Amino acid sequence: MTYRQTTDFLLYDWLAVDSLRDRPRFADHSRETFDSVLDTCEKIARDKFAPFNRAADTEEPWFDGEKVHLPESSHAAARAYAESGMLAAAQDYEIGGMQLPCVVEMAANSFFSKAGIGIGGGGMLTSGNANLLMAHGSATQKEVFAQNEFAGRWYGTMCLSEPQAGSSLSDVATRATPDGDDFEADPLGPRYRLRGNKMWISNGEHELTENIVHLVLAKIPGPDGKPIPGTKGISLFIVPKKLVDTDGQLTGERNDVALAGLNHKLGYRGIPNTLLNFGEGKYPVRGASGAIGYLVGRAGDGLRCMFHMMNEARIAVGLGATMLGYAGYEASLDYARNRPQGRPTGFGGKDATQPQVPIIRHADVKRMLLAQKSYCEGALALELYCARLVDELHTGAQDAAAEAGLLLEMLTPIAKSWPSEWCLEANSLAIQVLGGYGYTRDFPVEQYWRDNRLNMIHEGTHGIQALDLLGRKVVMDGGRGFALLAARINTTIESALATPELAEHANALAGTLKALGHATRAAWANGNPEEALANATPYLQAFGHTVIAWIWLDVGLCAQAKLAVGGDGDALNGKLAAMRYFFRYELPRVPAWLKVVETRDATCRNMDEAWF
């Protein structure tokens, strides 16, 4: 089954995306329009991204003191992506959007991630930036900034981290002060001057578009004129690279945003990653230093606004990790089918007179390929399920929308972290399948691994996702989100118990879910956060494996039903084999992870730093 066939199966057979056409927002669409979007994106990805993926890795961005240079192929890919309309795919017709369901939009974007995730300018950041402004910006900010981003005329960034404050946003040192006595009268929003530094800013400087819209977190002064400590004073600002008027036209003035340097990365090399200085005086604007920024939403509400983009980005990161894993799986599968080596071992040993066989016939190679298939297809199903929840959140009935929102809260840490860890493992296995060739640049699998290694770090590290899950998500509202997720899992278990081919796996998942609930309660038994959270990462791993097992069981139900009525036997049996692999090789890992959680094991917490 090709990747496109897998995507179609998940969209139309498993998630029943066709049913969304009954909703007013999507009523103009049909299976044909959905397929047309997928066909177009698949073609653009094949023609404009895939052929240049290696060039984007080897021809890194460089800075001449004034401009950041990228290969022409990156410019062409960015233009093709903007012209496809995908930056505004889910937006209203009135602003140039297609009103696509989020789940179709995500499936379409997956082709670009698989073909060349480090090329084309990072549309995910631009659409995420604009989506945030549509949710929290003023009418003018939506019209001037968001709509120009959706059109591909400008690109966007998110500026959170600083050299001294990565995930610790309470330590943000960038400051914003009102720009003059009339600062609240600016039609683009309350106007401030920003001063500070931001680190790890993807696409922070380039010439792909005529302007860059930075969304910047900075602290405003309190009533006493001093910065408000902690996160309460953090506000969000639009800081354009070049100043614009209320018609969205460039004024000819450069804002006081300067590139301090490029970060040279292990992977994702085609996207400039920058250190930016705001307000250092390199580009004084309107007679003073300080970058001009426009407040988004209310003062002090910056984190709440920014999390709109961060949560969207976390699911997008999970999809990117998934597709890098999938690209490696396809490459290693093709290699295994065509690489002759070794001979079958019979009772009499190997017969050297017989011809060599393709390595895919060896059981251990099949094991590595099955592992990759189970990781990548399971992760893809999870990401599309989360996107389907977004559609339910925005277009479903009130009760269904509320449940979808709660499930998204629970699943977002998994949607980001699980593919980042296990599709990276898939890339490692792809290298292993190729043997010595795997770590040479003659084959693409080493690049996929390097690109994927970033995903466990950006948009919230693995440890941050683990603390969020165990420290907040599973205990919020008295555990209501956990209970809802468990109910969904139990519904799948009940259906699978009635299907003889799946009953074994249903029972295994039921036992794992029960153990997960017990470990969750045990972790918080004495109410001590330090003890409960010391083993948050093993909890994240156990929780993630439980969720993916549920996803696979649900997909397995769909595959088994289609097989019973004469569906594509090879494709469907492949899905069922990957499901069996996950249950028999992966789910048994969960008890070991949960053991240290439920006992609140102190090994790591009590390790004295001097002992290292």
Coordinates of C-alpha atoms in Angstrom, one line a residue:
M1 CA 0.0 0.0 0.0
T2 CA 1.4 3.3 -1.0
Y3 CA 1.5 6.3 1.3
R4 CA -1.4 7.9 -0.6
Q5 CA -3.4 4.7 -0.3
T6 CA -2.7 4.7 3.5
T7 CA -3.8 8.3 3.8
D8 CA -7.0 7.6 1.9
F9 CA -7.8 4.6 4.1
L10 CA -7.3 6.6 7.2
L11 CA -9.3 9.6 6.0
Y12 CA -12.2 7.9 4.3
D13 CA -12.5 4.4 5.8
W14 CA -11.4 5.0 9.3
L15 CA -12.2 8.6 10.1
A16 CA -15.2 8.9 7.7
V17 CA -14.2 12.3 6.6
D18 CA -16.9 12.3 3.9
S19 CA -19.4 12.8 6.8
L20 CA -18.0 16.3 7.4
R21 CA -19.7 17.4 4.2
D22 CA -23.0 17.4 6.0
R23 CA -21.9 20.4 8.0
P24 CA -22.6 23.9 6.6
R25 CA -19.0 25.0 6.7
F26 CA -17.9 22.1 4.4
A27 CA -21.1 21.7 2.4
D28 CA -19.5 22.9 -0.9
H29 CA -16.9 20.1 -0.8
S30 CA -17.0 16.6 -2.1
R31 CA -14.8 13.6 -2.1
E32 CA -13.6 14.9 -5.5
T33 CA -12.5 18.3 -4.1
F34 CA -10.7 16.7 -1.1
D35 CA -8.9 14.4 -3.5
S36 CA -8.1 17.3 -5.8
V37 CA -6.3 19.1 -2.9
L38 CA -4.4 15.9 -2.0
D39 CA -3.4 15.3 -5.6
T40 CA -2.2 18.9 -6.0
C41 CA -0.1 18.8 -2.9
E42 CA 1.3 15.4 -3.7
K43 CA 2.4 16.8 -7.1
I44 CA 3.9 20.0 -5.8
A45 CA 5.8 18.1 -3.1
R46 CA 7.0 15.6 -5.7
D47 CA 8.1 18.3 -8.2
K48 CA 9.2 21.2 -6.1
F49 CA 10.3 19.7 -2.8
A50 CA 11.6 16.2 -3.1
P51 CA 14.2 16.8 -5.8
F52 CA 15.9 19.5 -3.7
N53 CA 15.7 18.0 -0.3
R54 CA 19.4 17.1 -0.4
A55 CA 20.4 20.5 -1.8
A56 CA 18.6 22.2 1.1
D57 CA 20.6 20.1 3.5
T58 CA 24.0 20.7 1.9
E59 CA 23.6 24.3 0.7
E60 CA 22.9 25.9 4.1
P61 CA 21.6 29.4 4.5
W62 CA 24.4 32.0 4.7
F63 CA 24.5 35.7 5.8
D64 CA 26.5 38.3 3.8
G65 CA 26.1 40.9 6.5
E66 CA 22.9 42.3 5.1
K67 CA 20.8 39.4 3.8
V68 CA 20.4 35.7 4.4
H69 CA 20.8 33.7 1.2
L70 CA 18.9 30.5 0.3
P71 CA 19.1 28.3 -2.8
E72 CA 16.7 29.2 -5.6
S73 CA 15.0 25.9 -5.1
S74 CA 13.9 27.1 -1.7
H75 CA 12.4 30.3 -3.3
A76 CA 10.6 28.2 -5.9
A77 CA 9.2 25.8 -3.3
A78 CA 8.0 28.7 -1.2
R79 CA 6.3 30.2 -4.2
A80 CA 4.7 27.0 -5.2
Y81 CA 3.4 26.4 -1.7
A82 CA 1.9 29.9 -1.4
E83 CA 0.3 29.6 -4.9
S84 CA -1.3 26.3 -3.9
G85 CA -3.5 28.2 -1.3
M86 CA -2.5 25.9 1.5
L87 CA -1.4 28.7 3.8
A88 CA -5.1 29.6 4.0
A89 CA -6.6 26.2 3.4
A90 CA -8.9 26.1 6.5
Q91 CA -9.8 29.8 6.3
D92 CA -13.1 31.4 5.2
Y93 CA -13.8 31.9 1.5
E94 CA -14.1 35.6 2.2
I95 CA -10.4 36.0 2.9
G96 CA -9.2 33.6 0.2
G97 CA -9.4 30.4 2.1
M98 CA -10.8 27.0 1.0
Q99 CA -12.8 26.1 4.1
L100 CA -11.1 22.7 4.2
P101 CA -11.5 20.5 7.2
C102 CA -8.4 20.6 9.4
V103 CA -8.0 16.8 8.9
V104 CA -7.8 17.2 5.1
E105 CA -5.5 20.2 5.4
M106 CA -3.1 18.1 7.6
A107 CA -3.2 15.1 5.3
A108 CA -2.4 17.4 2.4
N109 CA 0.5 19.1 4.3
S110 CA 2.0 15.7 5.1
F111 CA 3.2 15.3 1.5
F112 CA 5.4 18.4 1.9
S113 CA 6.9 17.2 5.2
K114 CA 7.7 13.8 3.7
A115 CA 9.2 15.3 0.5
G116 CA 11.4 17.9 2.1
I117 CA 10.7 19.2 5.6
G118 CA 13.6 21.6 5.6
I119 CA 12.7 23.4 2.3
G120 CA 10.2 26.0 1.3
G121 CA 10.2 28.4 4.1
G122 CA 8.2 26.7 6.8
G123 CA 4.6 27.3 5.9
M124 CA 3.5 25.8 9.2
L125 CA 4.9 28.8 11.1
T126 CA 3.3 31.3 8.9
S127 CA -0.2 29.8 8.9
G128 CA 0.1 29.2 12.7
N129 CA 1.1 32.8 13.2
A130 CA -1.8 34.0 11.1
N131 CA -4.3 31.6 12.8
L132 CA -3.3 33.1 16.2
L133 CA -4.0 36.6 14.9
M134 CA -7.4 35.5 13.6
A135 CA -8.2 34.2 17.1
H136 CA -6.7 37.0 19.2
G137 CA -5.9 40.0 17.0
S138 CA -7.9 43.1 16.3
A139 CA -9.9 43.5 13.1
T140 CA -7.1 45.7 11.7
Q141 CA -4.4 43.2 12.7
K142 CA -6.3 40.4 11.0
E143 CA -6.7 42.4 7.8
V144 CA -3.2 43.8 7.7
F145 CA -1.0 41.0 9.0
A146 CA -2.9 37.7 9.0
Q147 CA -4.4 38.1 5.5
N148 CA -1.1 39.0 4.0
E149 CA 0.4 35.9 5.6
F150 CA -2.3 33.7 4.3
A151 CA -1.7 35.1 0.8
G152 CA 2.0 34.2 1.0
R153 CA 3.0 37.9 0.6
W154 CA 4.6 37.8 4.1
Y155 CA 5.9 35.0 6.3
G156 CA 5.6 34.7 10.1
T157 CA 7.6 33.5 13.1
M158 CA 7.2 32.8 16.8
C159 CA 9.7 34.4 19.1
L160 CA 9.6 32.9 22.6
S161 CA 13.0 31.5 23.6
E162 CA 15.9 33.6 24.7
P163 CA 19.6 32.7 25.2
Q164 CA 19.2 32.5 29.0
A165 CA 15.5 31.3 28.9
G166 CA 14.6 28.4 26.8
S167 CA 11.5 26.6 28.2
S168 CA 11.5 28.8 31.3
L169 CA 9.3 31.6 30.0
S170 CA 9.1 33.3 33.4
D171 CA 12.7 34.3 32.8
V172 CA 12.1 36.1 29.6
A173 CA 14.1 39.3 29.7
T174 CA 12.8 41.1 26.5
R175 CA 11.1 44.3 27.6
A176 CA 8.3 46.3 26.0
T177 CA 7.5 49.9 27.0
P178 CA 4.8 52.2 25.7
D179 CA 5.9 54.2 22.7
G180 CA 4.9 57.8 23.5
D181 CA 1.8 59.2 25.2
D182 CA -0.4 58.3 22.2
F183 CA 0.7 54.7 22.1
E184 CA -2.8 53.4 22.5
A185 CA -4.1 55.4 19.5
D186 CA -2.2 53.6 16.8
P187 CA -4.7 51.9 14.4
L188 CA -2.4 48.8 14.2
G189 CA -2.7 48.3 18.0
P190 CA -1.2 49.8 21.1
R191 CA 2.3 50.6 20.1
Y192 CA 5.4 49.6 22.2
R193 CA 9.2 49.7 21.9
L194 CA 10.8 46.3 22.4
R195 CA 14.4 45.6 23.5
G196 CA 15.9 42.2 24.0
N197 CA 17.2 39.0 22.3
K198 CA 15.4 36.0 20.9
M199 CA 17.1 32.6 20.2
W200 CA 16.3 29.6 18.0
I201 CA 13.9 31.6 15.7
S202 CA 13.1 29.6 12.6
N203 CA 12.9 31.8 9.5
G204 CA 13.8 34.8 11.5
E205 CA 15.6 36.4 8.5
H206 CA 15.3 35.6 4.8
E207 CA 14.3 37.1 1.5
L208 CA 11.6 34.5 0.6
T209 CA 8.9 37.2 1.0
E210 CA 8.8 41.0 1.2
N211 CA 8.2 41.1 4.9
I212 CA 8.4 38.9 8.1
V213 CA 5.8 39.1 10.9
H214 CA 7.4 38.3 14.2
L215 CA 5.2 37.4 17.1
V216 CA 7.2 38.3 20.2
L217 CA 6.7 37.6 23.9
A218 CA 8.0 40.4 26.1
K219 CA 7.4 41.8 29.6
I220 CA 5.6 45.1 30.1
P221 CA 6.2 47.3 33.2
G222 CA 3.9 47.2 36.2
P223 CA 2.3 50.2 37.8
D224 CA 5.6 51.0 39.5
G225 CA 7.5 51.0 36.2
K226 CA 9.4 47.8 37.0
P227 CA 8.9 44.5 35.1
I228 CA 6.2 42.3 36.6
P229 CA 7.9 39.1 37.9
G230 CA 7.0 35.6 36.7
T231 CA 4.7 35.2 33.7
K232 CA 2.0 37.7 34.6
G233 CA 3.6 40.6 32.8
I234 CA 4.3 38.6 29.6
S235 CA 2.5 40.1 26.6
L236 CA 2.4 39.3 22.9
F237 CA 3.4 41.7 20.2
I238 CA 3.4 41.9 16.4
V239 CA 6.9 43.1 15.4
P240 CA 7.2 43.4 11.6
K241 CA 10.6 43.3 10.0
K242 CA 9.5 46.3 7.8
L243 CA 6.9 48.8 9.0
V244 CA 3.6 48.8 7.2
D245 CA 0.5 51.1 7.0
T246 CA -3.1 50.2 7.6
D247 CA -3.5 49.2 4.0
G248 CA -0.8 46.6 4.4
Q249 CA 1.7 48.5 2.3
L250 CA 5.3 48.8 3.2
T251 CA 6.3 52.3 4.4
G252 CA 9.9 52.0 3.4
E253 CA 11.1 52.0 7.1
R254 CA 13.1 49.1 8.4
N255 CA 12.1 48.1 12.0
D256 CA 14.8 47.8 14.7
V257 CA 15.1 44.0 14.3
A258 CA 18.6 42.8 13.5
L259 CA 20.1 39.4 12.8
A260 CA 22.8 38.6 15.3
G261 CA 23.7 35.3 13.7
L262 CA 22.6 32.0 12.2
N263 CA 22.6 28.7 14.2
H264 CA 24.2 25.8 12.3
K265 CA 22.1 22.8 13.0
L266 CA 22.3 19.0 12.9
G267 CA 19.2 18.9 10.7
Y268 CA 16.5 21.1 9.2
R269 CA 19.4 22.9 7.6
G270 CA 17.3 24.4 4.8
I271 CA 15.4 26.7 7.2
P272 CA 17.4 29.6 8.6
N273 CA 17.5 29.4 12.4
T274 CA 18.4 32.7 13.9
L275 CA 19.4 34.8 16.9
L276 CA 17.5 38.1 16.7
N277 CA 18.2 41.4 18.5
F278 CA 15.3 43.6 19.0
G279 CA 15.9 47.3 19.7
E280 CA 19.7 47.3 19.8
G281 CA 19.8 50.4 17.6
K282 CA 21.2 49.0 14.4
Y283 CA 18.1 50.2 12.6
P284 CA 16.8 53.2 14.5
V285 CA 13.3 53.8 13.6
R286 CA 11.4 57.1 13.8
G287 CA 14.3 58.8 15.5
A288 CA 14.8 56.3 18.4
S289 CA 16.1 52.8 19.2
G290 CA 13.7 50.0 20.1
A291 CA 11.8 47.8 17.8
I292 CA 8.2 48.9 17.2
G293 CA 5.6 46.3 18.2
Y294 CA 1.8 46.2 18.4
L295 CA 0.1 44.6 21.3
V296 CA -2.0 41.5 20.5
G297 CA -5.0 41.0 22.9
R298 CA -4.8 42.4 26.4
A299 CA -1.6 43.3 28.2
G300 CA -0.3 40.4 30.3
D301 CA -2.2 37.9 28.2
G302 CA 0.7 36.9 26.0
L303 CA 1.1 33.3 27.1
R304 CA -2.6 32.5 26.7
C305 CA -2.5 34.0 23.2
M306 CA 0.8 32.3 22.2
F307 CA -0.4 28.9 23.3
H308 CA -2.9 29.0 20.5
M309 CA 0.0 28.9 18.1
M310 CA 2.1 26.6 20.3
N311 CA -0.5 23.9 20.6
E312 CA -1.2 24.0 16.8
A313 CA 2.6 23.9 16.3
R314 CA 3.0 20.9 18.6
I315 CA 0.6 18.8 16.5
A316 CA 2.3 20.0 13.3
V317 CA 5.7 19.0 14.8
G318 CA 4.3 15.5 15.5
L319 CA 3.1 15.3 11.9
G320 CA 6.6 16.4 10.7
A321 CA 8.3 13.8 12.8
T322 CA 5.8 11.2 11.5
M323 CA 6.6 12.0 7.9
L324 CA 10.3 11.9 8.4
G325 CA 9.9 8.5 9.9
Y326 CA 7.7 7.5 7.0
A327 CA 10.2 8.7 4.4
G328 CA 12.9 6.6 6.1
Y329 CA 10.6 3.6 6.2
E330 CA 9.8 3.9 2.4
A331 CA 13.5 4.3 1.6
S332 CA 14.6 1.3 3.7
L333 CA 11.7 -0.8 2.4
D334 CA 12.7 -0.1 -1.2
Y335 CA 16.4 -1.0 -0.3
A336 CA 15.4 -4.2 1.5
R337 CA 13.4 -5.4 -1.6
N338 CA 16.3 -4.8 -3.9
R339 CA 19.4 -5.6 -1.9
P340 CA 20.5 -9.3 -2.3
Q341 CA 22.4 -10.7 0.6
G342 CA 22.5 -14.1 2.3
R343 CA 20.6 -17.2 1.7
P344 CA 17.7 -19.0 3.5
T345 CA 18.7 -21.2 6.4
G346 CA 17.2 -24.7 6.3
F347 CA 17.7 -27.7 8.5
G348 CA 20.9 -28.5 6.6
G349 CA 22.3 -25.0 6.9
K350 CA 22.8 -22.5 4.1
D351 CA 23.3 -23.8 0.6
A352 CA 26.0 -21.6 -0.9
T353 CA 25.2 -22.8 -4.4
Q354 CA 21.8 -21.1 -4.2
P355 CA 21.5 -17.5 -5.3
Q356 CA 21.3 -14.7 -2.7
V357 CA 17.9 -13.5 -1.6
P358 CA 16.7 -9.9 -1.0
I359 CA 17.3 -9.0 2.6
I360 CA 13.5 -8.4 3.1
R361 CA 13.2 -12.2 3.3
H362 CA 15.2 -12.3 6.5
A363 CA 13.1 -12.3 9.7
D364 CA 15.2 -9.7 11.5
V365 CA 14.9 -7.3 8.6
K366 CA 11.1 -7.9 8.6
R367 CA 11.2 -7.1 12.3
M368 CA 12.8 -3.7 11.6
L369 CA 10.5 -2.9 8.8
L370 CA 7.4 -3.9 10.8
A371 CA 8.6 -1.7 13.7
Q372 CA 8.9 1.3 11.4
K373 CA 5.5 0.6 9.9
S374 CA 3.8 0.3 13.3
Y375 CA 5.5 3.5 14.6
C376 CA 4.9 5.6 11.5
E377 CA 1.4 4.5 10.5
G378 CA 0.3 4.5 14.1
A379 CA 1.6 8.1 14.5
L380 CA 0.0 9.2 11.3
A381 CA -3.4 7.9 12.5
L382 CA -2.9 9.7 15.8
E383 CA -2.1 13.0 14.1
L384 CA -5.1 12.8 11.7
Y385 CA -7.4 11.8 14.7
C386 CA -6.3 14.9 16.5
A387 CA -7.0 17.0 13.4
R388 CA -10.4 15.4 13.2
L389 CA -11.0 16.5 16.8
V390 CA -10.1 20.1 15.7
D391 CA -12.9 19.9 13.2
E392 CA -15.3 18.6 15.8
L393 CA -14.2 21.4 18.2
H394 CA -15.0 24.1 15.6
T395 CA -18.0 22.6 13.7
G396 CA -19.6 19.9 16.0
A397 CA -22.6 20.1 18.2
Q398 CA -22.0 21.8 21.6
D399 CA -21.5 18.7 23.7
A400 CA -19.4 16.9 21.0
A401 CA -17.3 20.1 20.6
A402 CA -16.6 20.3 24.3
E403 CA -15.5 16.7 24.4
A404 CA -13.3 17.2 21.4
G405 CA -11.6 20.1 23.1
L406 CA -11.0 18.1 26.2
L407 CA -9.6 15.2 24.3
L408 CA -7.3 17.6 22.4
E409 CA -6.0 18.8 25.8
M410 CA -5.1 15.3 26.8
L411 CA -3.7 14.2 23.5
T412 CA -1.6 17.2 22.4
P413 CA 1.5 16.2 24.6
I414 CA 1.3 12.7 23.0
A415 CA 0.7 14.0 19.5
K416 CA 3.9 16.1 19.8
S417 CA 6.2 13.8 21.8
W418 CA 5.3 10.2 20.7
P419 CA 6.2 10.6 17.0
S420 CA 9.2 12.7 17.9
E421 CA 10.7 9.8 19.9
W422 CA 9.4 6.7 18.0
C423 CA 9.5 7.9 14.4
L424 CA 13.1 9.0 15.2
E425 CA 13.6 5.3 16.3
A426 CA 12.1 4.4 12.9
N427 CA 14.7 6.5 11.2
S428 CA 17.4 4.7 13.3
L429 CA 16.0 1.3 12.1
A430 CA 16.0 2.6 8.5
I431 CA 19.7 3.2 8.8
Q432 CA 20.2 -0.2 10.3
V433 CA 18.3 -1.9 7.4
L434 CA 20.8 -0.3 5.0
G435 CA 23.8 -1.3 7.1
G436 CA 27.0 0.5 6.2
Y437 CA 25.3 2.4 3.4
G438 CA 22.8 3.8 5.9
Y439 CA 25.2 6.3 7.4
T440 CA 26.6 7.5 4.1
R441 CA 25.2 10.4 2.2
D442 CA 24.7 8.2 -0.8
F443 CA 21.3 7.4 0.7
P444 CA 18.8 9.7 2.3
V445 CA 18.1 7.9 5.6
E446 CA 20.9 9.5 7.5
Q447 CA 19.5 13.0 6.7
Y448 CA 16.0 11.9 7.8
W449 CA 17.5 10.9 11.2
R450 CA 19.3 14.2 11.5
D451 CA 16.2 16.2 10.6
N452 CA 14.0 14.2 13.0
R453 CA 16.3 14.6 16.0
L454 CA 15.2 18.2 16.4
N455 CA 11.6 17.2 17.0
M456 CA 12.1 16.0 20.6
I457 CA 13.4 19.5 21.5
H458 CA 11.5 22.2 19.7
E459 CA 7.9 23.4 20.6
G460 CA 8.4 22.0 24.1
T461 CA 11.0 19.4 25.0
H462 CA 10.2 15.8 25.9
G463 CA 10.5 16.6 29.5
I464 CA 8.2 19.6 29.3
Q465 CA 5.5 17.5 27.6
A466 CA 5.9 14.9 30.3
L467 CA 5.5 17.5 33.1
D468 CA 2.5 19.0 31.3
L469 CA 0.8 15.6 30.9
L470 CA 1.3 14.2 34.4
G471 CA 1.5 17.5 36.3
R472 CA -1.5 19.2 34.7
K473 CA -3.5 17.3 32.0
V474 CA -4.4 14.0 33.8
V475 CA -5.3 15.8 37.0
M476 CA -7.2 18.8 35.7
D477 CA -10.9 19.1 36.5
G478 CA -10.6 16.1 38.9
G479 CA -9.3 13.9 36.1
R480 CA -12.2 14.5 33.8
G481 CA -10.0 14.5 30.7
F482 CA -8.4 11.2 31.6
A483 CA -11.8 9.7 32.3
L484 CA -13.1 10.8 28.9
L485 CA -10.1 9.4 27.1
A486 CA -10.4 6.1 29.0
A487 CA -14.1 5.9 28.0
R488 CA -13.2 6.3 24.4
I489 CA -10.5 3.6 24.7
N490 CA -13.0 1.3 26.4
T491 CA -15.5 1.7 23.6
T492 CA -12.9 0.5 21.2
I493 CA -12.0 -2.4 23.5
E494 CA -15.6 -3.5 23.7
S495 CA -16.0 -3.6 20.0
A496 CA -12.7 -5.5 19.6
L497 CA -13.7 -8.1 22.2
A498 CA -16.6 -9.0 19.9
T499 CA -14.2 -9.5 17.0
P500 CA -12.4 -12.9 17.5
E501 CA -9.3 -11.9 15.5
L502 CA -8.8 -8.8 17.9
A503 CA -10.0 -10.1 21.3
E504 CA -6.4 -11.0 22.4
H505 CA -5.3 -7.4 21.8
A506 CA -8.4 -5.9 23.3
N507 CA -7.7 -7.8 26.5
A508 CA -4.1 -6.6 26.5
L509 CA -5.1 -3.0 26.1
A510 CA -7.7 -3.3 28.8
G511 CA -5.0 -4.5 31.2
T512 CA -2.7 -1.7 30.2
L513 CA -5.3 1.0 30.6
K514 CA -6.1 -0.3 34.1
A515 CA -2.4 -0.2 35.0
L516 CA -2.1 3.3 33.6
G517 CA -5.0 4.5 35.8
H518 CA -3.5 2.8 38.9
A519 CA -0.1 4.4 38.3
T520 CA -1.6 7.8 37.7
R521 CA -3.3 7.6 41.1
A522 CA -0.2 6.2 42.8
A523 CA 2.0 8.9 41.5
W524 CA -0.1 11.6 43.2
A525 CA -1.0 9.5 46.3
N526 CA 0.8 11.7 48.7
G527 CA 0.2 14.9 46.8
N528 CA 3.9 15.8 46.6
P529 CA 4.7 17.2 43.1
E530 CA 8.4 16.6 43.4
E531 CA 7.9 12.9 44.0
A532 CA 5.0 12.6 41.5
L533 CA 6.8 14.3 38.6
A534 CA 10.3 12.8 39.1
N535 CA 9.4 10.0 36.7
A536 CA 7.1 12.1 34.4
T537 CA 9.0 11.0 31.2
P538 CA 8.5 7.3 31.8
Y539 CA 4.9 8.1 32.4
L540 CA 4.7 10.0 29.1
Q541 CA 6.2 7.0 27.3
A542 CA 3.7 4.6 28.9
F543 CA 0.8 6.9 28.2
G544 CA 1.9 7.3 24.6
H545 CA 2.2 3.6 24.0
T546 CA -1.2 3.1 25.5
V547 CA -2.7 5.7 23.2
I548 CA -1.0 4.3 20.1
A549 CA -2.2 0.8 21.0
W550 CA -5.7 2.1 21.2
I551 CA -5.3 3.9 17.8
W552 CA -4.0 0.7 16.3
L553 CA -6.8 -1.4 17.7
D554 CA -9.4 1.0 16.3
V555 CA -7.6 1.1 12.9
G556 CA -7.5 -2.7 13.2
L557 CA -11.2 -2.9 13.6
C558 CA -11.7 -0.9 10.4
A559 CA -9.2 -3.0 8.5
Q560 CA -10.7 -6.3 9.7
A561 CA -14.2 -5.2 8.7
K562 CA -13.0 -4.2 5.2
L563 CA -11.1 -7.5 4.9
A564 CA -14.3 -9.4 5.7
V565 CA -16.0 -7.8 2.7
G566 CA -13.3 -8.4 0.2
G567 CA -11.0 -5.4 0.6
D568 CA -7.4 -5.2 -0.6
G569 CA -6.0 -8.3 1.1
D570 CA -2.3 -7.3 1.0
A571 CA -2.8 -3.8 2.2
L572 CA -5.2 -4.7 5.0
N573 CA -3.2 -7.6 6.2
G574 CA -0.2 -5.3 6.3
K575 CA -2.1 -3.0 8.6
L576 CA -3.2 -5.9 10.8
A577 CA 0.4 -7.3 11.0
A578 CA 1.7 -3.8 12.1
M579 CA -1.0 -3.8 14.7
R580 CA 0.0 -7.2 16.0
Y581 CA 3.6 -6.2 16.1
F582 CA 2.8 -3.2 18.2
F583 CA 0.8 -5.2 20.7
R584 CA 3.3 -8.1 21.0
Y585 CA 6.6 -6.2 20.8
E586 CA 5.8 -2.6 22.0
L587 CA 2.9 -2.7 24.5
P588 CA 4.8 -5.0 26.9
R589 CA 7.2 -2.1 27.5
V590 CA 4.6 -0.3 29.5
P591 CA 4.7 -2.1 32.8
A592 CA 8.4 -1.3 33.3
W593 CA 7.8 2.4 32.7
L594 CA 4.8 2.5 35.0
K595 CA 6.6 0.6 37.8
V596 CA 8.9 3.6 38.6
V597 CA 5.9 6.0 38.3
E598 CA 3.6 4.1 40.7
T599 CA 6.4 3.5 43.3
R600 CA 7.5 7.1 42.9
D601 CA 11.0 5.7 42.5
A602 CA 13.6 8.1 43.9
T603 CA 16.7 6.9 41.9
C604 CA 16.9 10.0 39.7
R605 CA 15.5 12.5 42.2
N606 CA 18.0 11.5 44.9
M607 CA 21.1 11.3 42.6
D608 CA 23.6 13.7 44.1
E609 CA 25.2 15.9 41.5
A610 CA 28.6 15.2 43.0
W611 CA 28.2 11.5 42.2
F612 CA 28.3 12.2 38.5

